[in-house]
Structure formats: C-alpha cells, structure tokens
C-alpha cells in the first residue's frame, strides 16, 4: 500500500489507510463517490481518516488546521482518494499462494 508524507511546522506525518481506518470513516458516513457532491462532509472525513493509522491521538481541529496550511489541496485530496481506493480494492485482490502449501482456501457453489 502507498502512503503520503506530509510535513507541517517541522513535524512529519504519515498519511495512510488500512482496512480498519477505511472502515472507520465509512461508518462515519464517508462515501468516495460523494466527495465531489458533498465536499464539506466528505473531505474532512477523508483527511482525518488518513491520519488515523499513524496519528490516532490528533484531534479533528488540529488536522483541519494542518489541511488549511497545505498548498495544492485538490492534488492532496486526489492522492488521498487514491490511497483509500487501494484499500477498498484490496478486498478483490487475488492472493497467489504456492500450490499445495495448505494456505489456500477453497469454495464451491453447490
């Protein structure tokens, strides 16, 4: 998975999503397809969610202040949307395991 390093006032922050942090913002109402339609709600959820994995203790107001100081916000939002999408699409990734290693699960429709 990819990550973004954001530096603000000399402090580096790692922005990244895990399945857990993506699920967290989804439970709060985040919907990727709604970012353009409801940016006032969706963009803060996306940004705050990106901080959760490595900086859980930061409060929302502090994160909002960091975002306010970021130049080229549109590009950052796009990059965060791509990070989130990577996690969402990981549910559909095919895992390749060596044949006969005992780690493959099998399923069948009967």
Backbone as numpy.savetxt, mean C-alpha at the origin, in Angstrom:
# Nx Ny Nz CAx CAy CAz Cx Cy Cz
8.16 -7.02 -3.43 7.33 -5.85 -3.43 8.21 -4.60 -3.43
7.69 -3.57 -4.01 8.40 -2.30 -4.09 8.14 -1.46 -2.84
8.95 -0.43 -2.69 8.75 0.52 -1.60 9.23 1.88 -2.05
8.83 2.89 -1.30 9.22 4.27 -1.57 9.92 4.79 -0.33
11.01 5.50 -0.55 11.68 6.18 0.57 11.37 7.66 0.45
10.79 8.21 1.48 10.42 9.63 1.53 11.24 10.26 2.65
11.88 11.36 2.35 12.66 12.07 3.37 11.99 13.40 3.67
11.77 13.64 4.96 11.14 14.88 5.40 11.89 15.41 6.61
12.41 16.62 6.50 13.15 17.27 7.58 14.25 16.36 8.13
14.96 15.69 7.21 16.10 14.86 7.59 15.76 13.45 8.04
14.49 13.12 8.15 14.08 11.78 8.58 13.59 11.00 7.37
14.08 9.77 7.24 13.65 8.92 6.13 12.49 8.04 6.58
11.50 7.95 5.72 10.34 7.11 5.96 10.23 6.11 4.81
9.96 4.87 5.15 9.76 3.83 4.15 8.27 3.62 3.98
7.79 3.86 2.77 6.37 3.69 2.45 6.21 2.39 1.68
5.34 1.53 2.19 5.18 0.21 1.61 3.85 -0.36 2.08
3.31 -1.29 1.33 2.09 -1.98 1.73 2.36 -3.46 1.91
1.72 -4.04 2.89 1.66 -5.48 3.05 0.19 -5.86 2.86
-0.10 -7.12 2.83 -1.51 -7.53 2.74 -2.28 -7.00 3.94
-1.65 -7.00 5.09 -2.31 -6.53 6.31 -2.62 -5.03 6.26
-1.66 -4.22 5.81 -1.91 -2.78 5.77 -2.88 -2.41 4.65
-2.83 -3.15 3.53 -3.81 -2.92 2.47 -5.21 -3.26 2.96
-5.34 -4.37 3.67 -6.64 -4.76 4.22 -7.13 -3.73 5.23
-6.21 -3.17 6.00 -6.59 -2.17 7.00 -7.25 -0.95 6.35
-6.64 -0.42 5.30 -7.25 0.76 4.67 -8.52 0.39 3.91
-8.60 -0.82 3.40 -9.84 -1.25 2.76 -10.98 -1.31 3.77
-10.70 -1.79 4.96 -11.73 -1.83 6.01 -12.18 -0.41 6.40
-11.29 0.56 6.21 -11.63 1.95 6.50 -12.37 2.60 5.33
-12.52 1.87 4.22 -13.28 2.40 3.10 -12.48 2.70 1.84
-11.16 2.42 1.86 -10.36 2.71 0.68 -10.77 1.83 -0.49
-10.92 2.47 -1.66 -11.20 1.78 -2.91 -10.35 2.44 -3.99
-9.43 1.68 -4.56 -8.50 2.22 -5.55 -9.23 2.91 -6.69
-10.32 2.31 -7.16 -11.05 2.88 -8.30 -11.76 4.18 -7.96
-11.79 4.54 -6.70 -12.47 5.76 -6.26 -11.51 6.93 -6.00
-10.21 6.72 -6.18 -9.24 7.78 -5.86 -9.53 9.06 -6.63
-9.81 8.95 -7.93 -10.10 10.14 -8.73 -11.46 10.74 -8.42
-12.41 9.92 -8.00 -13.77 10.39 -7.74 -13.93 10.97 -6.34
-13.19 10.45 -5.39 -13.28 10.90 -3.99 -11.88 11.14 -3.41
-11.11 12.05 -3.98 -9.74 12.22 -3.52 -9.62 12.71 -2.08
-10.59 13.45 -1.60 -10.52 13.99 -0.25 -10.56 12.87 0.79
-11.22 11.78 0.47 -11.30 10.62 1.36 -10.21 9.60 1.04
-10.07 9.27 -0.23 -9.21 8.15 -0.64 -7.71 8.46 -0.55
-7.30 9.65 -0.93 -5.87 9.97 -0.93 -5.30 9.92 0.49
-5.92 10.53 1.50 -5.38 10.40 2.86 -5.31 8.95 3.34
-6.34 8.13 3.01 -6.30 6.72 3.40 -5.11 6.00 2.75
-4.88 6.27 1.47 -3.77 5.67 0.75 -2.43 6.07 1.38
-2.27 7.35 1.63 -1.00 7.85 2.18 -0.78 7.33 3.59
-1.78 7.43 4.43 -1.64 6.94 5.80 -1.39 5.44 5.82
-2.04 4.71 4.93 -1.83 3.26 4.85 -0.41 2.91 4.45
0.20 3.72 3.61 1.57 3.45 3.16 2.57 3.60 4.31
2.25 4.40 5.30 3.13 4.58 6.46 2.96 3.45 7.49
1.83 2.76 7.48 1.51 1.78 8.52 2.54 0.67 8.70
3.04 0.15 7.62 3.90 -1.03 7.71 5.17 -0.77 8.52
5.78 0.39 8.34 7.06 0.68 9.01 6.99 1.80 10.04
5.89 2.55 10.06 5.81 3.73 10.94 4.43 3.80 11.59
4.01 2.71 12.18 2.65 2.59 12.72 2.35 3.66 13.78
3.33 4.13 14.50 3.09 5.07 15.59 2.82 6.51 15.18
2.97 6.83 13.91 2.75 8.21 13.47 1.26 8.51 13.39
0.86 9.67 13.87 -0.57 10.00 13.80 -0.92 10.60 12.44
-2.19 10.57 12.13 -2.68 10.98 10.82 -2.35 12.45 10.52
-2.45 13.33 11.50 -2.14 14.74 11.28 -0.67 14.93 10.90
0.22 14.20 11.56 1.64 14.29 11.25 1.90 13.82 9.81
1.27 12.71 9.42 1.43 12.19 8.06 0.86 13.18 7.05
-0.28 13.78 7.36 -0.86 14.80 6.47 0.09 15.98 6.30
0.76 16.39 7.38 1.72 17.49 7.30 2.92 17.13 6.42
3.38 15.88 6.51 4.46 15.43 5.64 4.00 15.51 4.19
2.80 14.99 3.90 2.29 15.01 2.55 2.14 16.44 2.03
1.72 17.36 2.88 1.58 18.76 2.47 2.92 19.34 2.00
4.03 18.83 2.55 5.36 19.34 2.21 5.98 18.65 1.00
5.30 17.65 0.45 5.85 16.88 -0.68 5.60 17.61 -1.99
6.66 17.78 -2.80 6.44 18.32 -4.15 5.95 17.20 -5.07
5.30 17.57 -6.15 4.84 16.62 -7.14 3.95 15.53 -6.53
2.93 15.99 -5.84 2.01 15.10 -5.13 1.36 14.07 -6.06
0.99 14.50 -7.24 0.32 13.59 -8.18 1.19 12.37 -8.48
2.50 12.58 -8.68 3.40 11.47 -8.96 3.54 10.54 -7.75
3.58 11.12 -6.55 3.65 10.29 -5.34 2.39 9.46 -5.19
1.24 10.09 -5.40 -0.03 9.35 -5.30 -0.05 8.20 -6.31
0.39 8.48 -7.53 0.43 7.43 -8.56 1.35 6.29 -8.13
2.51 6.62 -7.58 3.45 5.59 -7.13 2.85 4.77 -5.99
2.15 5.43 -5.07 1.50 4.71 -3.96 0.38 3.81 -4.46
-0.35 4.27 -5.46 -1.40 3.44 -6.04 -0.80 2.18 -6.67
0.36 2.33 -7.29 1.03 1.17 -7.88 1.51 0.20 -6.81
2.03 0.72 -5.69 2.44 -0.14 -4.58 1.25 -0.92 -4.04
0.14 -0.22 -3.84 -1.07 -0.87 -3.35 -1.52 -1.96 -4.34
-1.49 -1.63 -5.63 -1.91 -2.59 -6.66 -1.05 -3.84 -6.66
0.24 -3.69 -6.43 1.13 -4.85 -6.36 0.66 -5.83 -5.30
0.29 -5.30 -4.14 -0.18 -6.15 -3.05 -1.51 -6.79 -3.42
-2.41 -6.00 -3.96 -3.73 -6.53 -4.33 -3.60 -7.63 -5.37
-2.74 -7.43 -6.35 -2.57 -8.42 -7.41 -1.80 -9.65 -6.95
-1.08 -9.54 -5.83 -0.31 -10.68 -5.33 -1.21 -11.85 -4.95
-2.49 -11.59 -4.71 -3.41 -12.68 -4.40 -3.61 -13.61 -5.60
-3.32 -13.11 -6.79 -3.53 -13.89 -7.99 -2.23 -14.46 -8.57
-1.10 -14.16 -7.93 0.19 -14.66 -8.40 0.24 -16.17 -8.28
0.83 -16.78 -9.26 1.05 -18.22 -9.24 2.40 -18.49 -8.59
2.41 -19.27 -7.55 3.65 -19.66 -6.90 4.17 -20.93 -7.55
5.42 -20.90 -7.95 6.01 -22.08 -8.54 6.86 -22.78 -7.49
6.52 -24.02 -7.23 7.29 -24.83 -6.30 7.83 -26.03 -7.06
8.92 -26.53 -6.59 9.50 -27.70 -7.25 8.53 -28.87 -7.14
8.39 -29.58 -8.24 7.48 -30.72 -8.27 7.90 -31.74 -7.23
6.91 -32.17 -6.45 7.18 -33.21 -5.46 7.82 -32.71 -4.18
7.89 -31.40 -3.97 8.52 -30.91 -2.75 7.56 -30.90 -1.56
6.30 -31.27 -1.81 5.32 -31.35 -0.73 4.72 -30.02 -0.32
5.09 -28.94 -0.97 4.59 -27.63 -0.60 3.43 -27.17 -1.45
3.16 -27.85 -2.55 2.06 -27.46 -3.40 0.73 -27.91 -2.82
-0.24 -27.06 -2.88 -1.59 -27.43 -2.52 -2.30 -27.83 -3.79
-3.25 -28.70 -3.70 -4.02 -29.10 -4.88 -5.49 -28.84 -4.60
-6.25 -28.68 -5.68 -7.69 -28.48 -5.52 -8.38 -29.01 -6.78
-9.65 -29.34 -6.61 -10.42 -29.86 -7.74 -11.88 -29.52 -7.56
-12.57 -29.29 -8.66 -14.01 -29.08 -8.63 -14.64 -30.44 -8.87
-15.53 -30.81 -7.98 -16.15 -32.14 -8.10 -17.65 -32.01 -8.20
